[in-house]
PDB file of C-alpha atoms in Angstrom:
ATOM      1  CA  UNK I  81      -6.495  32.268 -36.974  1.00 34.00           C
ATOM      2  CA  UNK I  82      -8.687  29.289 -37.872  1.00 41.00           C
ATOM      3  CA  UNK I  83     -12.403  29.962 -37.683  1.00 45.00           C
ATOM      4  CA  UNK I  84     -14.335  27.320 -35.759  1.00 45.00           C
ATOM      5  CA  UNK I  85     -18.048  26.941 -36.391  1.00 46.00           C
ATOM      6  CA  UNK I  86     -20.162  27.265 -33.276  1.00 45.00           C
ATOM      7  CA  UNK I  87     -22.253  24.489 -34.776  1.00 44.00           C
ATOM      8  CA  UNK I  88     -19.302  22.163 -34.302  1.00 45.00           C
ATOM      9  CA  UNK I  89     -18.568  23.385 -30.786  1.00 42.00           C
ATOM     10  CA  UNK I  90     -22.069  23.098 -29.347  1.00 46.00           C
ATOM     11  CA  UNK I  91     -22.675  19.402 -29.957  1.00 48.00           C
ATOM     12  CA  UNK I  92     -19.450  18.431 -28.258  1.00 43.00           C
ATOM     13  CA  UNK I  93     -20.246  20.605 -25.266  1.00 40.00           C
ATOM     14  CA  UNK I  94     -23.888  19.662 -25.078  1.00 43.00           C
ATOM     15  CA  UNK I  95     -23.224  15.934 -24.900  1.00 41.00           C
ATOM     16  CA  UNK I  96     -22.942  16.260 -21.155  1.00 32.00           C
ATOM     17  CA  UNK I  97     -22.462  13.809 -18.290  1.00 27.00           C
ATOM     18  CA  UNK I  98     -19.612  11.974 -19.999  1.00 31.00           C
ATOM     19  CA  UNK I  99     -21.339  11.137 -23.267  1.00 29.00           C
ATOM     20  CA  UNK I 100     -18.495  12.939 -24.999  1.00 35.00           C
ATOM     21  CA  UNK I 101     -15.256  13.513 -23.126  1.00 33.00           C
ATOM     22  CA  UNK I 102     -14.317  17.023 -24.389  1.00 35.00           C
ATOM     23  CA  UNK I 103     -17.066  18.626 -22.309  1.00 44.00           C
ATOM     24  CA  UNK I 104     -15.220  17.924 -19.057  1.00 44.00           C
ATOM     25  CA  UNK I 105     -12.472  20.328 -20.056  1.00 40.00           C
ATOM     26  CA  UNK I 106     -14.930  23.226 -19.906  1.00 54.00           C
ATOM     27  CA  UNK I 107     -16.626  22.387 -16.598  1.00 56.00           C
ATOM     28  CA  UNK I 108     -15.860  24.874 -13.824  1.00 59.00           C
ATOM     29  CA  UNK I 109     -17.228  25.900 -10.456  1.00 67.00           C
ATOM     30  CA  UNK I 110     -16.606  29.513 -11.516  1.00 77.00           C
ATOM     31  CA  UNK I 111     -19.075  29.358 -14.406  1.00 87.00           C
ATOM     32  CA  UNK I 112     -21.973  31.806 -14.235  1.00 88.00           C
ATOM     33  CA  UNK I 113     -25.214  32.098 -16.243  1.00 91.00           C
ATOM     34  CA  UNK I 114     -24.910  33.702 -19.666  1.00 91.00           C
ATOM     35  CA  UNK I 115     -24.770  37.479 -19.368  1.00 90.00           C
ATOM     36  CA  UNK I 116     -27.613  38.064 -21.851  1.00 92.00           C
ATOM     37  CA  UNK I 117     -30.244  35.579 -20.613  1.00 93.00           C
ATOM     38  CA  UNK I 118     -31.895  34.327 -17.421  1.00 91.00           C
ATOM     39  CA  UNK I 119     -31.600  30.525 -17.090  1.00 91.00           C
ATOM     40  CA  UNK I 120     -34.662  28.377 -17.715  1.00 90.00           C
ATOM     41  CA  UNK I 121     -36.393  27.270 -14.475  1.00 89.00           C
ATOM     42  CA  UNK I 122     -35.271  23.773 -13.540  1.00 88.00           C
ATOM     43  CA  UNK I 123     -31.837  24.088 -15.192  1.00 90.00           C
ATOM     44  CA  UNK I 124     -28.411  24.968 -13.849  1.00 89.00           C
ATOM     45  CA  UNK I 125     -25.063  25.925 -15.377  1.00 90.00           C
ATOM     46  CA  UNK I 126     -22.988  22.863 -16.166  1.00 87.00           C
ATOM     47  CA  UNK I 127     -19.996  24.295 -18.007  1.00 87.00           C
ATOM     48  CA  UNK I 128     -18.752  27.308 -19.890  1.00 88.00           C
ATOM     49  CA  UNK I 129     -16.094  28.762 -22.144  1.00 86.00           C
ATOM     50  CA  UNK I 130     -14.918  32.360 -22.460  1.00 85.00           C
ATOM     51  CA  UNK I 131     -12.408  34.223 -24.590  1.00 85.00           C
ATOM     52  CA  UNK I 132     -11.506  37.915 -24.419  1.00 81.00           C
ATOM     53  CA  UNK I 133     -11.029  37.942 -28.184  1.00 81.00           C
ATOM     54  CA  UNK I 134     -11.745  35.214 -30.690  1.00 83.00           C
ATOM     55  CA  UNK I 135     -13.173  34.535 -34.141  1.00 84.00           C
ATOM     56  CA  UNK I 136     -16.178  32.242 -34.543  1.00 84.00           C
ATOM     57  CA  UNK I 137     -18.304  31.083 -37.439  1.00 83.00           C
ATOM     58  CA  UNK I 138     -21.947  31.959 -36.769  1.00 85.00           C
ATOM     59  CA  UNK I 139     -24.526  29.888 -38.714  1.00 85.00           C
ATOM     60  CA  UNK I 140     -26.793  32.176 -40.734  1.00 86.00           C
ATOM     61  CA  UNK I 141     -28.564  29.760 -43.107  1.00 82.00           C
ATOM     62  CA  UNK I 142     -28.071  27.129 -45.766  1.00 79.00           C
ATOM     63  CA  UNK I 143     -26.575  27.449 -49.213  1.00 78.00           C
ATOM     64  CA  UNK I 144     -28.060  25.933 -52.370  1.00 81.00           C
ATOM     65  CA  UNK I 145     -26.410  22.593 -51.612  1.00 81.00           C
ATOM     66  CA  UNK I 146     -27.812  22.459 -48.088  1.00 76.00           C
ATOM     67  CA  UNK I 147     -24.544  23.231 -46.324  1.00 79.00           C
ATOM     68  CA  UNK I 148     -24.445  25.622 -43.395  1.00 78.00           C
ATOM     69  CA  UNK I 149     -23.409  29.181 -44.258  1.00 83.00           C
ATOM     70  CA  UNK I 150     -21.246  30.880 -41.647  1.00 84.00           C
ATOM     71  CA  UNK I 151     -20.587  34.515 -40.846  1.00 85.00           C
ATOM     72  CA  UNK I 152     -17.229  35.128 -39.176  1.00 85.00           C
ATOM     73  CA  UNK I 153     -17.471  37.483 -36.199  1.00 86.00           C
ATOM     74  CA  UNK I 154     -14.578  38.634 -34.005  1.00 84.00           C
ATOM     75  CA  UNK I 155     -14.921  39.772 -30.420  1.00 86.00           C
ATOM     76  CA  UNK I 156     -15.629  38.599 -26.872  1.00 87.00           C
ATOM     77  CA  UNK I 157     -16.812  34.990 -26.922  1.00 88.00           C
ATOM     78  CA  UNK I 158     -19.063  33.504 -24.238  1.00 90.00           C
ATOM     79  CA  UNK I 159     -20.564  30.021 -24.156  1.00 88.00           C
ATOM     80  CA  UNK I 160     -22.650  28.566 -21.309  1.00 90.00           C
ATOM     81  CA  UNK I 161     -24.052  25.032 -21.191  1.00 88.00           C
ATOM     82  CA  UNK I 162     -27.072  24.249 -19.004  1.00 89.00           C
ATOM     83  CA  UNK I 163     -28.345  20.876 -17.807  1.00 87.00           C
ATOM     84  CA  UNK I 164     -31.677  19.951 -16.215  1.00 86.00           C
ATOM     85  CA  UNK I 165     -31.439  19.982 -12.399  1.00 84.00           C
ATOM     86  CA  UNK I 166     -32.112  16.289 -11.780  1.00 73.00           C
ATOM     87  CA  UNK I 167     -33.029  14.138 -14.725  1.00 59.00           C
ATOM     88  CA  UNK I 168     -34.030  11.234 -12.443  1.00 61.00           C
ATOM     89  CA  UNK I 169     -36.505  13.355 -10.481  1.00 61.00           C
ATOM     90  CA  UNK I 170     -37.443  15.491 -13.467  1.00 57.00           C
ATOM     91  CA  UNK I 171     -37.810  12.949 -16.288  1.00 56.00           C
ATOM     92  CA  UNK I 172     -39.740  15.371 -18.520  1.00 68.00           C
ATOM     93  CA  UNK I 173     -37.692  18.559 -18.895  1.00 77.00           C
ATOM     94  CA  UNK I 174     -38.752  21.372 -21.182  1.00 85.00           C
ATOM     95  CA  UNK I 175     -38.821  20.387 -24.832  1.00 85.00           C
ATOM     96  CA  UNK I 176     -36.107  21.767 -27.122  1.00 85.00           C
ATOM     97  CA  UNK I 177     -38.783  23.844 -28.859  1.00 86.00           C
ATOM     98  CA  UNK I 178     -40.004  25.346 -25.563  1.00 90.00           C
ATOM     99  CA  UNK I 179     -36.442  26.209 -24.558  1.00 90.00           C
ATOM    100  CA  UNK I 180     -35.874  27.882 -27.905  1.00 90.00           C
ATOM    101  CA  UNK I 181     -39.175  29.812 -27.847  1.00 92.00           C
ATOM    102  CA  UNK I 182     -38.527  30.991 -24.278  1.00 92.00           C
ATOM    103  CA  UNK I 183     -35.183  32.498 -25.227  1.00 93.00           C
ATOM    104  CA  UNK I 184     -36.443  33.937 -28.503  1.00 92.00           C
ATOM    105  CA  UNK I 185     -39.215  35.737 -26.610  1.00 92.00           C
ATOM    106  CA  UNK I 186     -36.730  37.133 -24.088  1.00 91.00           C
ATOM    107  CA  UNK I 187     -34.404  38.239 -26.881  1.00 91.00           C
ATOM    108  CA  UNK I 188     -37.253  39.802 -28.850  1.00 90.00           C
ATOM    109  CA  UNK I 189     -38.164  41.900 -25.813  1.00 88.00           C
ATOM    110  CA  UNK I 190     -34.610  43.278 -25.968  1.00 87.00           C
ATOM    111  CA  UNK I 191     -34.952  44.164 -29.640  1.00 89.00           C
ATOM    112  CA  UNK I 192     -33.212  41.109 -31.094  1.00 91.00           C
ATOM    113  CA  UNK I 193     -33.894  39.858 -34.598  1.00 92.00           C
ATOM    114  CA  UNK I 194     -33.894  36.202 -35.638  1.00 92.00           C
ATOM    115  CA  UNK I 195     -31.322  35.630 -38.379  1.00 91.00           C
ATOM    116  CA  UNK I 196     -31.922  31.909 -38.799  1.00 88.00           C
ATOM    117  CA  UNK I 197     -33.901  29.165 -37.090  1.00 87.00           C
ATOM    118  CA  UNK I 198     -33.732  25.435 -37.716  1.00 77.00           C
ATOM    119  CA  UNK I 199     -34.353  22.131 -36.021  1.00 67.00           C
ATOM    120  CA  UNK I 200     -36.073  18.790 -36.187  1.00 48.00           C
ATOM    121  CA  UNK I 201     -35.709  15.258 -34.870  1.00 41.00           C
ATOM    122  CA  UNK I 202     -32.925  14.737 -37.411  1.00 37.00           C
ATOM    123  CA  UNK I 203     -31.019  17.977 -37.235  1.00 36.00           C
ATOM    124  CA  UNK I 204     -29.769  19.711 -40.360  1.00 36.00           C
ATOM    125  CA  UNK I 205     -26.107  19.509 -39.568  1.00 37.00           C
ATOM    126  CA  UNK I 206     -24.044  17.161 -41.679  1.00 36.00           C
ATOM    127  CA  UNK I 207     -21.380  14.822 -40.395  1.00 36.00           C
ATOM    128  CA  UNK I 208     -20.729  13.065 -37.121  1.00 34.00           C
ATOM    129  CA  UNK I 209     -22.892  15.405 -35.027  1.00 35.00           C
ATOM    130  CA  UNK I 210     -26.007  15.237 -37.223  1.00 40.00           C
ATOM    131  CA  UNK I 211     -28.064  13.235 -34.731  1.00 43.00           C
ATOM    132  CA  UNK I 212     -27.368  15.372 -31.647  1.00 45.00           C
ATOM    133  CA  UNK I 213     -28.591  18.954 -31.849  1.00 45.00           C
ATOM    134  CA  UNK I 214     -32.345  19.308 -32.274  1.00 70.00           C
ATOM    135  CA  UNK I 215     -33.368  22.966 -32.068  1.00 81.00           C
ATOM    136  CA  UNK I 216     -31.261  25.963 -32.960  1.00 84.00           C
ATOM    137  CA  UNK I 217     -31.490  29.659 -33.751  1.00 89.00           C
ATOM    138  CA  UNK I 218     -29.131  32.527 -34.508  1.00 91.00           C
ATOM    139  CA  UNK I 219     -29.966  36.021 -33.252  1.00 93.00           C
ATOM    140  CA  UNK I 220     -28.549  39.483 -33.658  1.00 92.00           C
ATOM    141  CA  UNK I 221     -29.030  42.045 -30.901  1.00 90.00           C
ATOM    142  CA  UNK I 222     -27.586  45.152 -29.276  1.00 84.00           C
ATOM    143  CA  UNK I 223     -26.912  45.556 -25.570  1.00 76.00           C
ATOM    144  CA  UNK I 224     -24.930  48.268 -23.840  1.00 66.00           C
ATOM    145  CA  UNK I 225     -23.852  49.793 -27.141  1.00 67.00           C
ATOM    146  CA  UNK I 226     -22.389  46.505 -28.400  1.00 78.00           C
ATOM    147  CA  UNK I 227     -23.586  44.260 -31.218  1.00 85.00           C
ATOM    148  CA  UNK I 228     -24.069  40.604 -30.263  1.00 91.00           C
ATOM    149  CA  UNK I 229     -24.441  37.533 -32.443  1.00 92.00           C
ATOM    150  CA  UNK I 230     -26.058  34.728 -30.446  1.00 93.00           C
ATOM    151  CA  UNK I 231     -26.513  31.044 -31.254  1.00 90.00           C
ATOM    152  CA  UNK I 232     -28.954  28.991 -29.143  1.00 89.00           C
ATOM    153  CA  UNK I 233     -29.121  25.218 -29.202  1.00 84.00           C
ATOM    154  CA  UNK I 234     -31.067  22.542 -27.306  1.00 84.00           C
ATOM    155  CA  UNK I 235     -30.397  18.811 -27.483  1.00 72.00           C
ATOM    156  CA  UNK I 236     -31.367  15.392 -26.207  1.00 66.00           C
ATOM    157  CA  UNK I 237     -35.076  16.084 -25.631  1.00 72.00           C
ATOM    158  CA  UNK I 238     -34.327  19.207 -23.628  1.00 77.00           C
ATOM    159  CA  UNK I 239     -31.925  17.635 -21.137  1.00 81.00           C
ATOM    160  CA  UNK I 240     -29.264  20.160 -22.140  1.00 82.00           C
ATOM    161  CA  UNK I 241     -29.121  23.510 -23.890  1.00 89.00           C
ATOM    162  CA  UNK I 242     -26.438  26.068 -24.629  1.00 88.00           C
ATOM    163  CA  UNK I 243     -26.077  29.734 -25.452  1.00 92.00           C
ATOM    164  CA  UNK I 244     -23.049  30.935 -27.396  1.00 90.00           C
ATOM    165  CA  UNK I 245     -22.483  34.601 -28.147  1.00 91.00           C
ATOM    166  CA  UNK I 246     -19.810  36.792 -29.615  1.00 91.00           C
ATOM    167  CA  UNK I 247     -19.941  40.560 -29.239  1.00 87.00           C
ATOM    168  CA  UNK I 248     -18.541  42.169 -32.347  1.00 76.00           C
ATOM    169  CA  UNK I 249     -15.439  44.058 -31.297  1.00 59.00           C
ATOM    170  CA  UNK I 250     -13.103  45.503 -33.920  1.00 52.00           C
ATOM    171  CA  UNK I 251      -9.414  45.459 -33.143  1.00 47.00           C
ATOM    172  CA  UNK I 252      -8.033  48.693 -31.789  1.00 48.00           C
ATOM    173  CA  UNK I 253      -7.364  51.234 -34.530  1.00 49.00           C
ATOM    174  CA  UNK I 254      -3.728  52.182 -34.982  1.00 54.00           C
ATOM    175  CA  UNK I 255      -2.937  55.754 -33.972  1.00 68.00           C
ATOM    176  CA  UNK I 256       0.307  57.657 -34.299  1.00 81.00           C
ATOM    177  CA  UNK I 257       3.026  57.668 -31.659  1.00 85.00           C
ATOM    178  CA  UNK I 258       2.523  61.418 -31.218  1.00 86.00           C
ATOM    179  CA  UNK I 259      -1.185  60.873 -30.552  1.00 88.00           C
ATOM    180  CA  UNK I 260      -0.381  58.231 -27.955  1.00 89.00           C
ATOM    181  CA  UNK I 261       2.115  60.521 -26.228  1.00 90.00           C
ATOM    182  CA  UNK I 262      -0.411  63.357 -26.224  1.00 91.00           C
ATOM    183  CA  UNK I 263      -3.012  61.102 -24.628  1.00 91.00           C
ATOM    184  CA  UNK I 264      -0.475  59.865 -22.081  1.00 93.00           C
ATOM    185  CA  UNK I 265       0.489  63.445 -21.182  1.00 92.00           C
ATOM    186  CA  UNK I 266      -3.189  64.354 -20.836  1.00 93.00           C
ATOM    187  CA  UNK I 267      -4.478  61.350 -18.856  1.00 94.00           C
ATOM    188  CA  UNK I 268      -1.321  59.987 -17.278  1.00 95.00           C
ATOM    189  CA  UNK I 269      -2.014  56.475 -18.546  1.00 95.00           C
ATOM    190  CA  UNK I 270      -2.929  54.445 -21.619  1.00 94.00           C
ATOM    191  CA  UNK I 271      -5.127  51.363 -21.755  1.00 92.00           C
ATOM    192  CA  UNK I 272      -3.258  48.871 -23.933  1.00 93.00           C
ATOM    193  CA  UNK I 273      -5.498  46.632 -26.056  1.00 86.00           C
ATOM    194  CA  UNK I 274      -3.503  43.534 -25.187  1.00 92.00           C
ATOM    195  CA  UNK I 275      -5.373  40.221 -25.325  1.00 87.00           C
ATOM    196  CA  UNK I 276      -4.471  37.080 -23.387  1.00 89.00           C
ATOM    197  CA  UNK I 277      -5.433  33.438 -23.440  1.00 85.00           C
ATOM    198  CA  UNK I 278      -8.347  32.891 -21.057  1.00 82.00           C
ATOM    199  CA  UNK I 279      -7.255  32.779 -17.391  1.00 87.00           C
ATOM    200  CA  UNK I 280      -3.587  32.897 -18.454  1.00 92.00           C
ATOM    201  CA  UNK I 281      -0.817  35.453 -18.873  1.00 95.00           C
ATOM    202  CA  UNK I 282       0.006  34.271 -22.397  1.00 92.00           C
ATOM    203  CA  UNK I 283      -0.253  37.209 -24.801  1.00 92.00           C
ATOM    204  CA  UNK I 284      -2.263  36.423 -27.917  1.00 85.00           C
ATOM    205  CA  UNK I 285      -0.570  36.961 -31.316  1.00 80.00           C
ATOM    206  CA  UNK I 286      -3.011  39.680 -32.416  1.00 77.00           C
ATOM    207  CA  UNK I 287      -1.609  41.941 -29.675  1.00 85.00           C
ATOM    208  CA  UNK I 288       1.788  42.239 -31.373  1.00 85.00           C
ATOM    209  CA  UNK I 289       0.862  45.454 -33.185  1.00 83.00           C
ATOM    210  CA  UNK I 290      -0.250  47.165 -29.972  1.00 88.00           C
ATOM    211  CA  UNK I 291       2.963  46.165 -28.222  1.00 92.00           C
ATOM    212  CA  UNK I 292       5.077  47.330 -31.169  1.00 89.00           C
ATOM    213  CA  UNK I 293       3.396  50.721 -31.041  1.00 90.00           C
ATOM    214  CA  UNK I 294       3.775  51.019 -27.269  1.00 93.00           C
ATOM    215  CA  UNK I 295       7.484  50.255 -27.648  1.00 94.00           C
ATOM    216  CA  UNK I 296       7.798  52.892 -30.383  1.00 92.00           C
ATOM    217  CA  UNK I 297       6.160  55.439 -28.090  1.00 93.00           C
ATOM    218  CA  UNK I 298       8.544  54.587 -25.245  1.00 95.00           C
ATOM    219  CA  UNK I 299      11.534  54.920 -27.583  1.00 94.00           C
ATOM    220  CA  UNK I 300      10.259  58.341 -28.661  1.00 92.00           C
ATOM    221  CA  UNK I 301       9.943  59.458 -25.021  1.00 93.00           C
ATOM    222  CA  UNK I 302      13.352  58.065 -24.099  1.00 92.00           C
ATOM    223  CA  UNK I 303      13.528  59.600 -20.606  1.00 93.00           C
ATOM    224  CA  UNK I 304      10.100  58.455 -19.472  1.00 95.00           C
ATOM    225  CA  UNK I 305       9.582  55.610 -17.016  1.00 96.00           C
ATOM    226  CA  UNK I 306       6.332  53.675 -16.826  1.00 97.00           C
ATOM    227  CA  UNK I 307       4.425  51.178 -14.736  1.00 98.00           C
ATOM    228  CA  UNK I 308       2.590  48.337 -16.444  1.00 98.00           C
ATOM    229  CA  UNK I 309      -0.572  47.767 -14.397  1.00 98.00           C
ATOM    230  CA  UNK I 310      -2.653  44.602 -14.701  1.00 97.00           C
ATOM    231  CA  UNK I 311      -6.372  44.566 -13.853  1.00 97.00           C
ATOM    232  CA  UNK I 312      -9.099  41.901 -13.806  1.00 95.00           C
ATOM    233  CA  UNK I 313     -12.850  41.709 -13.331  1.00 94.00           C
ATOM    234  CA  UNK I 314     -14.322  40.491 -10.019  1.00 95.00           C
ATOM    235  CA  UNK I 315     -15.223  36.965 -11.163  1.00 92.00           C
ATOM    236  CA  UNK I 316     -13.566  34.228  -9.125  1.00 92.00           C
ATOM    237  CA  UNK I 317     -11.158  34.264  -6.208  1.00 94.00           C
ATOM    238  CA  UNK I 318      -9.661  37.657  -5.333  1.00 95.00           C
ATOM    239  CA  UNK I 319      -6.211  36.243  -4.622  1.00 96.00           C
ATOM    240  CA  UNK I 320      -6.188  34.363  -7.924  1.00 96.00           C
ATOM    241  CA  UNK I 321      -7.278  37.507  -9.772  1.00 96.00           C
ATOM    242  CA  UNK I 322      -4.491  39.496  -8.125  1.00 97.00           C
ATOM    243  CA  UNK I 323      -1.927  36.882  -9.111  1.00 97.00           C
ATOM    244  CA  UNK I 324      -3.243  36.769 -12.686  1.00 96.00           C
ATOM    245  CA  UNK I 325      -3.108  40.563 -12.991  1.00 97.00           C
ATOM    246  CA  UNK I 326       0.494  40.548 -11.760  1.00 98.00           C
ATOM    247  CA  UNK I 327       1.448  37.825 -14.225  1.00 98.00           C
ATOM    248  CA  UNK I 328      -0.186  39.650 -17.130  1.00 97.00           C
ATOM    249  CA  UNK I 329       1.511  42.920 -16.232  1.00 98.00           C
ATOM    250  CA  UNK I 330       4.839  41.081 -16.066  1.00 98.00           C
ATOM    251  CA  UNK I 331       4.191  39.483 -19.472  1.00 97.00           C
ATOM    252  CA  UNK I 332       3.581  42.879 -21.071  1.00 97.00           C
ATOM    253  CA  UNK I 333       6.659  44.344 -19.385  1.00 98.00           C
ATOM    254  CA  UNK I 334       8.756  41.466 -20.724  1.00 97.00           C
ATOM    255  CA  UNK I 335       7.282  41.898 -24.210  1.00 95.00           C
ATOM    256  CA  UNK I 336       8.319  45.570 -24.186  1.00 97.00           C
ATOM    257  CA  UNK I 337      11.812  44.684 -22.952  1.00 96.00           C
ATOM    258  CA  UNK I 338      12.112  42.213 -25.821  1.00 95.00           C
ATOM    259  CA  UNK I 339      11.239  45.119 -28.134  1.00 94.00           C
ATOM    260  CA  UNK I 340      14.244  47.090 -26.939  1.00 95.00           C
ATOM    261  CA  UNK I 341      12.923  49.049 -23.953  1.00 96.00           C
ATOM    262  CA  UNK I 342      15.383  49.146 -21.046  1.00 96.00           C
ATOM    263  CA  UNK I 343      14.203  47.013 -18.128  1.00 96.00           C
ATOM    264  CA  UNK I 344      14.991  49.742 -15.577  1.00 97.00           C
ATOM    265  CA  UNK I 345      12.424  52.018 -17.229  1.00 97.00           C
ATOM    266  CA  UNK I 346       9.564  49.606 -16.605  1.00 98.00           C
ATOM    267  CA  UNK I 347       7.877  48.211 -13.517  1.00 98.00           C
ATOM    268  CA  UNK I 348       4.957  45.791 -13.372  1.00 98.00           C
ATOM    269  CA  UNK I 349       2.194  45.621 -10.775  1.00 98.00           C
ATOM    270  CA  UNK I 350      -1.062  43.722 -10.472  1.00 98.00           C
ATOM    271  CA  UNK I 351      -4.201  45.281  -9.009  1.00 98.00           C
ATOM    272  CA  UNK I 352      -6.656  42.427  -9.418  1.00 97.00           C
ATOM    273  CA  UNK I 353     -10.244  43.712  -9.321  1.00 96.00           C
ATOM    274  CA  UNK I 354      -9.535  46.656  -7.002  1.00 97.00           C
ATOM    275  CA  UNK I 355      -9.714  49.422  -9.634  1.00 96.00           C
ATOM    276  CA  UNK I 356     -12.686  48.779 -11.954  1.00 95.00           C
ATOM    277  CA  UNK I 357     -13.523  51.269 -14.688  1.00 94.00           C
ATOM    278  CA  UNK I 358     -16.946  49.764 -15.488  1.00 92.00           C
ATOM    279  CA  UNK I 359     -19.819  47.853 -13.871  1.00 92.00           C
ATOM    280  CA  UNK I 360     -18.851  44.234 -13.196  1.00 90.00           C
ATOM    281  CA  UNK I 361     -22.499  43.124 -13.307  1.00 88.00           C
ATOM    282  CA  UNK I 362     -22.464  42.933 -17.111  1.00 86.00           C
ATOM    283  CA  UNK I 363     -20.135  41.051 -19.449  1.00 80.00           C
ATOM    284  CA  UNK I 364     -19.428  44.279 -21.329  1.00 81.00           C
ATOM    285  CA  UNK I 365     -18.354  45.917 -18.069  1.00 85.00           C
ATOM    286  CA  UNK I 366     -16.250  42.958 -17.010  1.00 89.00           C
ATOM    287  CA  UNK I 367     -14.522  43.006 -20.398  1.00 87.00           C
ATOM    288  CA  UNK I 368     -13.542  46.652 -19.867  1.00 90.00           C
ATOM    289  CA  UNK I 369     -12.177  45.853 -16.425  1.00 93.00           C
ATOM    290  CA  UNK I 370      -9.919  43.091 -17.764  1.00 93.00           C
ATOM    291  CA  UNK I 371      -7.163  45.364 -19.004  1.00 95.00           C
ATOM    292  CA  UNK I 372      -3.507  46.366 -18.891  1.00 97.00           C
ATOM    293  CA  UNK I 373      -2.535  50.002 -18.462  1.00 97.00           C
ATOM    294  CA  UNK I 374       0.717  51.827 -19.139  1.00 97.00           C
ATOM    295  CA  UNK I 375       1.045  54.500 -16.436  1.00 97.00           C
ATOM    296  CA  UNK I 376       3.482  57.391 -16.717  1.00 95.00           C
ATOM    297  CA  UNK I 377       5.924  57.661 -13.797  1.00 90.00           C
TER     298      UNK I 377
END
């Protein structure tokens, strides 16, 4: 999987209001404020991006040649872009430095540490985006038992700012088929660590190992039938969430059939957001609720 530097993502997203076309692809009425921070007064969410599992390059400093050093982190990715409420009526928004200091203070109160901070009128970043981003910082913090790497950036005299985070989440550890069967006998279901493209039923390549193991377990328990249950968080339209959960359950069922499991042994059903296992008010909770379960029948 190619690693994309957040430094290269932010400038494209922060050049809002049509200055750079790619931003429009991320705009959505369903976008919400970043889960870790309260928005600055006088700003509103313009656009966002989210991935259940991704790899990003987090800037952590400069090397001896002045190039940005990146730390690759895998996990849940969240990016929110904010824009000043009305630039015509509010011609003097908060300065990039004030925006940065405000968020650093809020993060510090939560126990965050500053890994790297940079910024000036001519920003450090080399290449085509060097004249866009003005103030930036990388933080490391823990919330809800998860480790977060956060990159903050403010541009264009404070007209826009963005918060990008990735919560370090190791891939599910491989356990034996016998252990999976024992857990299934005990609990009646298994949560499959299957990852999908955002808002789609397309299974991501890194889920192949989980599906292979689930198929091996079903071959071992040859007489068992199972339901594949899809679940979502409560963000967005309930009907759309129900449809997405059904599509994801069907995708997993089909993936198991393609691995040799008889179709008549498997059913697929979507539950939308009706059966949460965690609090939907936090991103960590919403991530737990976006899941696929294999239920013994």
